[in-house]
Structures are given as structure tokens and as C-alpha cells.
CSV table of C-alpha atoms in Angstrom, one decimal:
chain,number,residue,atom,x,y,z
M,4,MET,CA,22.4,-85.2,-17.3
M,5,ARG,CA,25.6,-83.1,-17.1
M,6,ILE,CA,24.0,-80.3,-19.1
M,7,PHE,CA,21.0,-80.3,-16.8
M,8,LEU,CA,23.3,-80.1,-13.7
M,9,ILE,CA,25.3,-77.3,-15.3
M,10,ALA,CA,22.2,-75.4,-16.2
M,11,SER,CA,20.9,-75.9,-12.7
M,12,LEU,CA,24.1,-74.6,-11.2
M,13,CYS,CA,23.9,-71.5,-13.5
M,14,LEU,CA,20.3,-70.9,-12.4
M,15,TRP,CA,21.3,-71.2,-8.8
M,16,LEU,CA,24.2,-68.8,-9.2
M,17,ALA,CA,22.1,-66.3,-11.0
M,18,ALA,CA,19.4,-66.4,-8.3
M,19,CYS,CA,21.9,-65.9,-5.5
M,20,ASP,CA,22.6,-62.4,-4.1
M,21,SER,CA,25.5,-61.1,-2.0
M,22,THR,CA,24.2,-62.7,1.2
M,23,GLY,CA,25.2,-66.1,0.0
M,24,GLY,CA,22.2,-67.6,-1.7
M,25,ASN,CA,19.1,-66.3,0.1
M,26,THR,CA,15.9,-67.4,-1.4
M,27,THR,CA,15.1,-64.0,-2.9
M,28,THR,CA,17.2,-61.6,-4.9
M,29,SER,CA,18.0,-58.1,-3.8
M,30,THR,CA,14.8,-56.9,-5.4
M,31,THR,CA,12.9,-59.4,-3.1
M,32,ARG,CA,11.7,-61.4,-6.2
M,33,LYS,CA,10.4,-64.8,-5.2
M,34,LEU,CA,12.1,-67.7,-6.8
M,35,THR,CA,10.2,-69.8,-9.4
M,36,PRO,CA,9.8,-73.5,-8.7
M,37,ALA,CA,12.5,-74.3,-11.3
M,38,GLU,CA,14.9,-71.9,-9.5
M,39,MET,CA,14.1,-73.5,-6.2
M,40,LEU,CA,14.8,-76.9,-7.7
M,41,ALA,CA,18.1,-75.8,-9.1
M,42,GLN,CA,19.2,-74.4,-5.7
M,43,VAL,CA,18.1,-77.6,-3.9
M,44,ARG,CA,20.1,-79.7,-6.2
M,45,ALA,CA,23.1,-77.5,-6.1
M,46,SER,CA,23.0,-77.6,-2.3
M,47,GLY,CA,23.6,-81.3,-2.5
M,48,LYS,CA,26.8,-80.8,-4.4
M,49,LEU,CA,28.4,-78.2,-2.2
M,50,GLY,CA,30.2,-80.6,0.1
M,51,ASN,CA,33.3,-82.6,-0.5
M,52,GLU,CA,32.2,-85.7,1.5
M,53,LEU,CA,32.3,-89.2,0.3
M,54,ASP,CA,29.0,-90.3,-1.4
M,55,VAL,CA,28.4,-94.0,-1.0
M,56,GLN,CA,25.6,-95.4,-3.2
M,57,PRO,CA,24.0,-98.7,-2.4
M,58,TRP,CA,23.6,-101.4,-5.0
M,59,ARG,CA,20.3,-100.8,-6.9
M,60,ASP,CA,17.8,-103.3,-8.1
M,61,PRO,CA,17.9,-103.3,-12.0
M,62,GLN,CA,14.1,-102.6,-12.1
M,63,VAL,CA,14.6,-99.6,-9.9
M,64,GLU,CA,17.4,-98.4,-12.0
M,65,ASP,CA,15.3,-98.7,-15.1
M,66,LEU,CA,12.6,-96.6,-13.5
M,67,ARG,CA,15.2,-94.1,-12.4
M,68,LEU,CA,16.3,-93.8,-16.0
M,69,ALA,CA,12.7,-93.4,-17.1
M,70,ALA,CA,12.2,-90.6,-14.5
M,71,THR,CA,15.4,-88.9,-15.6
M,72,ALA,CA,14.3,-89.0,-19.3
M,73,ALA,CA,10.8,-87.8,-18.4
M,74,GLU,CA,12.1,-84.9,-16.3
M,75,SER,CA,14.5,-83.8,-19.0
M,76,ARG,CA,11.5,-83.7,-21.4
M,77,GLY,CA,9.7,-81.5,-18.9
M,78,ASP,CA,7.1,-84.3,-18.2
M,79,VAL,CA,7.0,-84.0,-14.4
M,80,ALA,CA,4.0,-86.2,-14.1
M,81,ALA,CA,5.6,-89.1,-15.9
M,82,ALA,CA,8.8,-88.6,-13.9
M,83,ASP,CA,6.8,-88.8,-10.7
M,84,GLN,CA,4.9,-91.8,-11.8
M,85,ALA,CA,8.2,-93.6,-12.6
M,86,LEU,CA,9.5,-92.7,-9.1
M,87,GLN,CA,6.4,-94.0,-7.5
M,88,GLY,CA,6.9,-97.3,-9.3
M,89,ALA,CA,10.5,-97.4,-8.1
M,90,LEU,CA,9.3,-96.7,-4.5
M,91,GLY,CA,7.0,-99.7,-4.9
M,92,ILE,CA,10.1,-101.8,-5.2
M,93,ALA,CA,12.5,-100.0,-3.0
M,94,THR,CA,10.2,-98.8,-0.3
M,95,ASP,CA,11.4,-95.7,1.6
M,96,ASP,CA,14.6,-95.2,-0.5
M,97,PRO,CA,15.7,-91.7,0.7
M,98,ASP,CA,17.1,-90.7,-2.7
M,99,LEU,CA,13.8,-91.5,-4.5
M,100,LEU,CA,11.7,-89.8,-1.8
M,101,GLN,CA,13.8,-86.7,-2.1
M,102,TRP,CA,13.6,-86.7,-5.9
M,103,ARG,CA,9.8,-86.9,-5.6
M,104,ALA,CA,9.9,-84.0,-3.1
M,105,GLU,CA,11.9,-81.9,-5.7
M,106,LEU,CA,9.3,-82.7,-8.3
M,107,ALA,CA,6.6,-81.6,-5.9
M,108,LEU,CA,8.4,-78.2,-5.8
M,109,LEU,CA,8.0,-78.0,-9.5
M,110,ARG,CA,4.3,-78.7,-9.2
M,111,ARG,CA,4.0,-76.1,-6.4
M,112,ASP,CA,2.7,-78.8,-4.1
M,113,TRP,CA,4.4,-77.3,-1.1
M,114,ALA,CA,2.9,-79.6,1.5
M,115,GLN,CA,3.9,-82.8,-0.3
M,116,ALA,CA,7.4,-81.4,-1.1
M,117,GLU,CA,8.0,-80.8,2.6
M,118,GLN,CA,6.5,-84.1,3.7
M,119,LEU,CA,8.5,-86.2,1.2
M,120,ALA,CA,11.8,-84.3,2.0
M,121,LEU,CA,11.3,-84.9,5.8
M,122,ARG,CA,10.5,-88.5,5.2
M,123,SER,CA,13.7,-88.8,3.1
M,124,TYR,CA,15.6,-87.2,5.9
M,125,GLU,CA,14.2,-89.7,8.4
M,126,LYS,CA,15.2,-92.6,6.2
M,127,GLY,CA,18.5,-91.1,5.0
M,128,PRO,CA,22.0,-90.5,6.4
M,129,LYS,CA,21.2,-87.2,8.1
M,130,LEU,CA,24.5,-85.7,6.9
M,131,GLY,CA,26.0,-84.6,3.6
M,132,GLY,CA,24.4,-83.7,0.3
M,133,LEU,CA,21.1,-85.6,0.6
M,134,CYS,CA,20.6,-84.0,4.1
M,135,ARG,CA,21.2,-80.5,2.6
M,136,ARG,CA,18.7,-81.2,-0.2
M,137,ASN,CA,16.1,-82.4,2.3
M,138,TRP,CA,16.3,-79.3,4.4
M,139,SER,CA,16.6,-76.9,1.4
M,140,THR,CA,13.4,-78.4,0.0
M,141,ALA,CA,11.7,-78.0,3.4
M,142,GLN,CA,13.0,-74.4,3.5
M,143,TYR,CA,11.6,-73.5,0.1
M,144,ALA,CA,8.3,-75.3,0.7
M,145,ARG,CA,7.9,-73.4,4.0
M,146,GLU,CA,8.8,-70.1,2.5
M,147,ALA,CA,6.2,-70.6,-0.3
M,148,ARG,CA,3.6,-71.2,2.4
M,149,GLY,CA,4.6,-68.1,4.3
M,150,ASP,CA,6.0,-70.0,7.3
M,151,VAL,CA,8.9,-67.7,8.0
M,152,ALA,CA,9.8,-69.3,11.4
M,153,GLY,CA,9.8,-72.8,9.9
M,154,MET,CA,11.8,-71.5,6.9
M,155,GLY,CA,14.5,-70.2,9.3
M,156,GLN,CA,14.6,-73.4,11.2
M,157,ALA,CA,15.1,-75.4,8.0
M,158,GLN,CA,17.8,-73.0,6.8
M,159,GLN,CA,19.7,-73.7,10.1
M,160,ARG,CA,19.3,-77.4,9.6
M,161,VAL,CA,20.9,-77.1,6.1
M,162,ALA,CA,24.1,-75.8,7.7
M,163,SER,CA,24.1,-78.7,10.3
M,164,CYS,CA,24.3,-81.2,7.5
M,165,ALA,CA,28.0,-80.4,6.8
M,166,VAL,CA,30.5,-83.3,7.1
M,167,THR,CA,34.0,-82.4,8.1
M,168,PRO,CA,36.4,-84.5,6.0
M,169,PRO,CA,39.0,-86.5,8.0
M,170,PRO,CA,42.4,-84.9,8.3
M,171,ARG,CA,45.0,-85.8,5.7
M,172,TYR,CA,48.5,-86.3,6.6
């Protein structure tokens, strides 16, 4: 999993230009779905906020592991199927919904990617890493559909997800 995260970060850094990670490079090349996914996942790791994870049902955890394995093999359909099974147990889990949204980006299913990301946002904390991933997904889905105004709004929402850490004395 660490190798995947490092590779994702490398893809994200390679795709960024001097304007701080716009969705296109200086030659206005559109990002591939894999590059979009790498940037979405990297956006969730940018903050230094506390990430509290709830206790997970063992069946859900098994399905998450199956989805991770399937995704690492490049089997997006099997990963999505495992996540759907997990959502059958843990209905409206914002992390699972966002993960499905990210897989929808890989499938170029822009409408589903945005719908799932926004549903995850509604069920989630509305701050921090998951919030940034939600709005980054919506941003890329809107850009892919040519919704420039909606893309700009989503991009602004990404910035509003920042959590200021408490002062340390």
C-alpha cells in the first residue's frame, strides 16, 4: 500500500505545474483518470490534522482488504464490487463512498464520481483530508464534463476543508 501511495504522490507531483497543482500542465494536457486519482488521494494527505478512524466491522474490513488487493491488481470492477458489499453492511460510510467515487474516476464515469463524492461529503466530517478528496473528485469530474464554473466552485471548496491545528505552547 505504501508503494502505491508513493507512486501516487510521484504522479501527482509530476502532473503539477508552477501554479500549485492545476489540473492541466503548462502544455494544457488533460490529466488521465489515473493522474486524477493520484491527485485526489494526495490532496487527502496534505493537512496535518488528526485523523480519527471509527471502529470497523470485521466483515467490512475484509471487504476493504479485498478492494485494496483488487485495485492494486488493476481490477477496478472487482474493487468496486467489494466496496459495494462493504456499503451493504456499513451503509453511507463516507470513506467507502469516496473510494467508490475515486474508482468511478478511473472508469471515466464522471457523473457517478461526482455523485458519490458529494454523498460522501454529506455523510462525512466536512473538514480535513476526506473533505479535500471529496471536492477534488468533484472538481475533476466537473472538469472532465466541461463544467468550468462548477470546477472552479469545487476548487474553492477544497481550500475551505483546511483545519487549523490548535496552538501548541
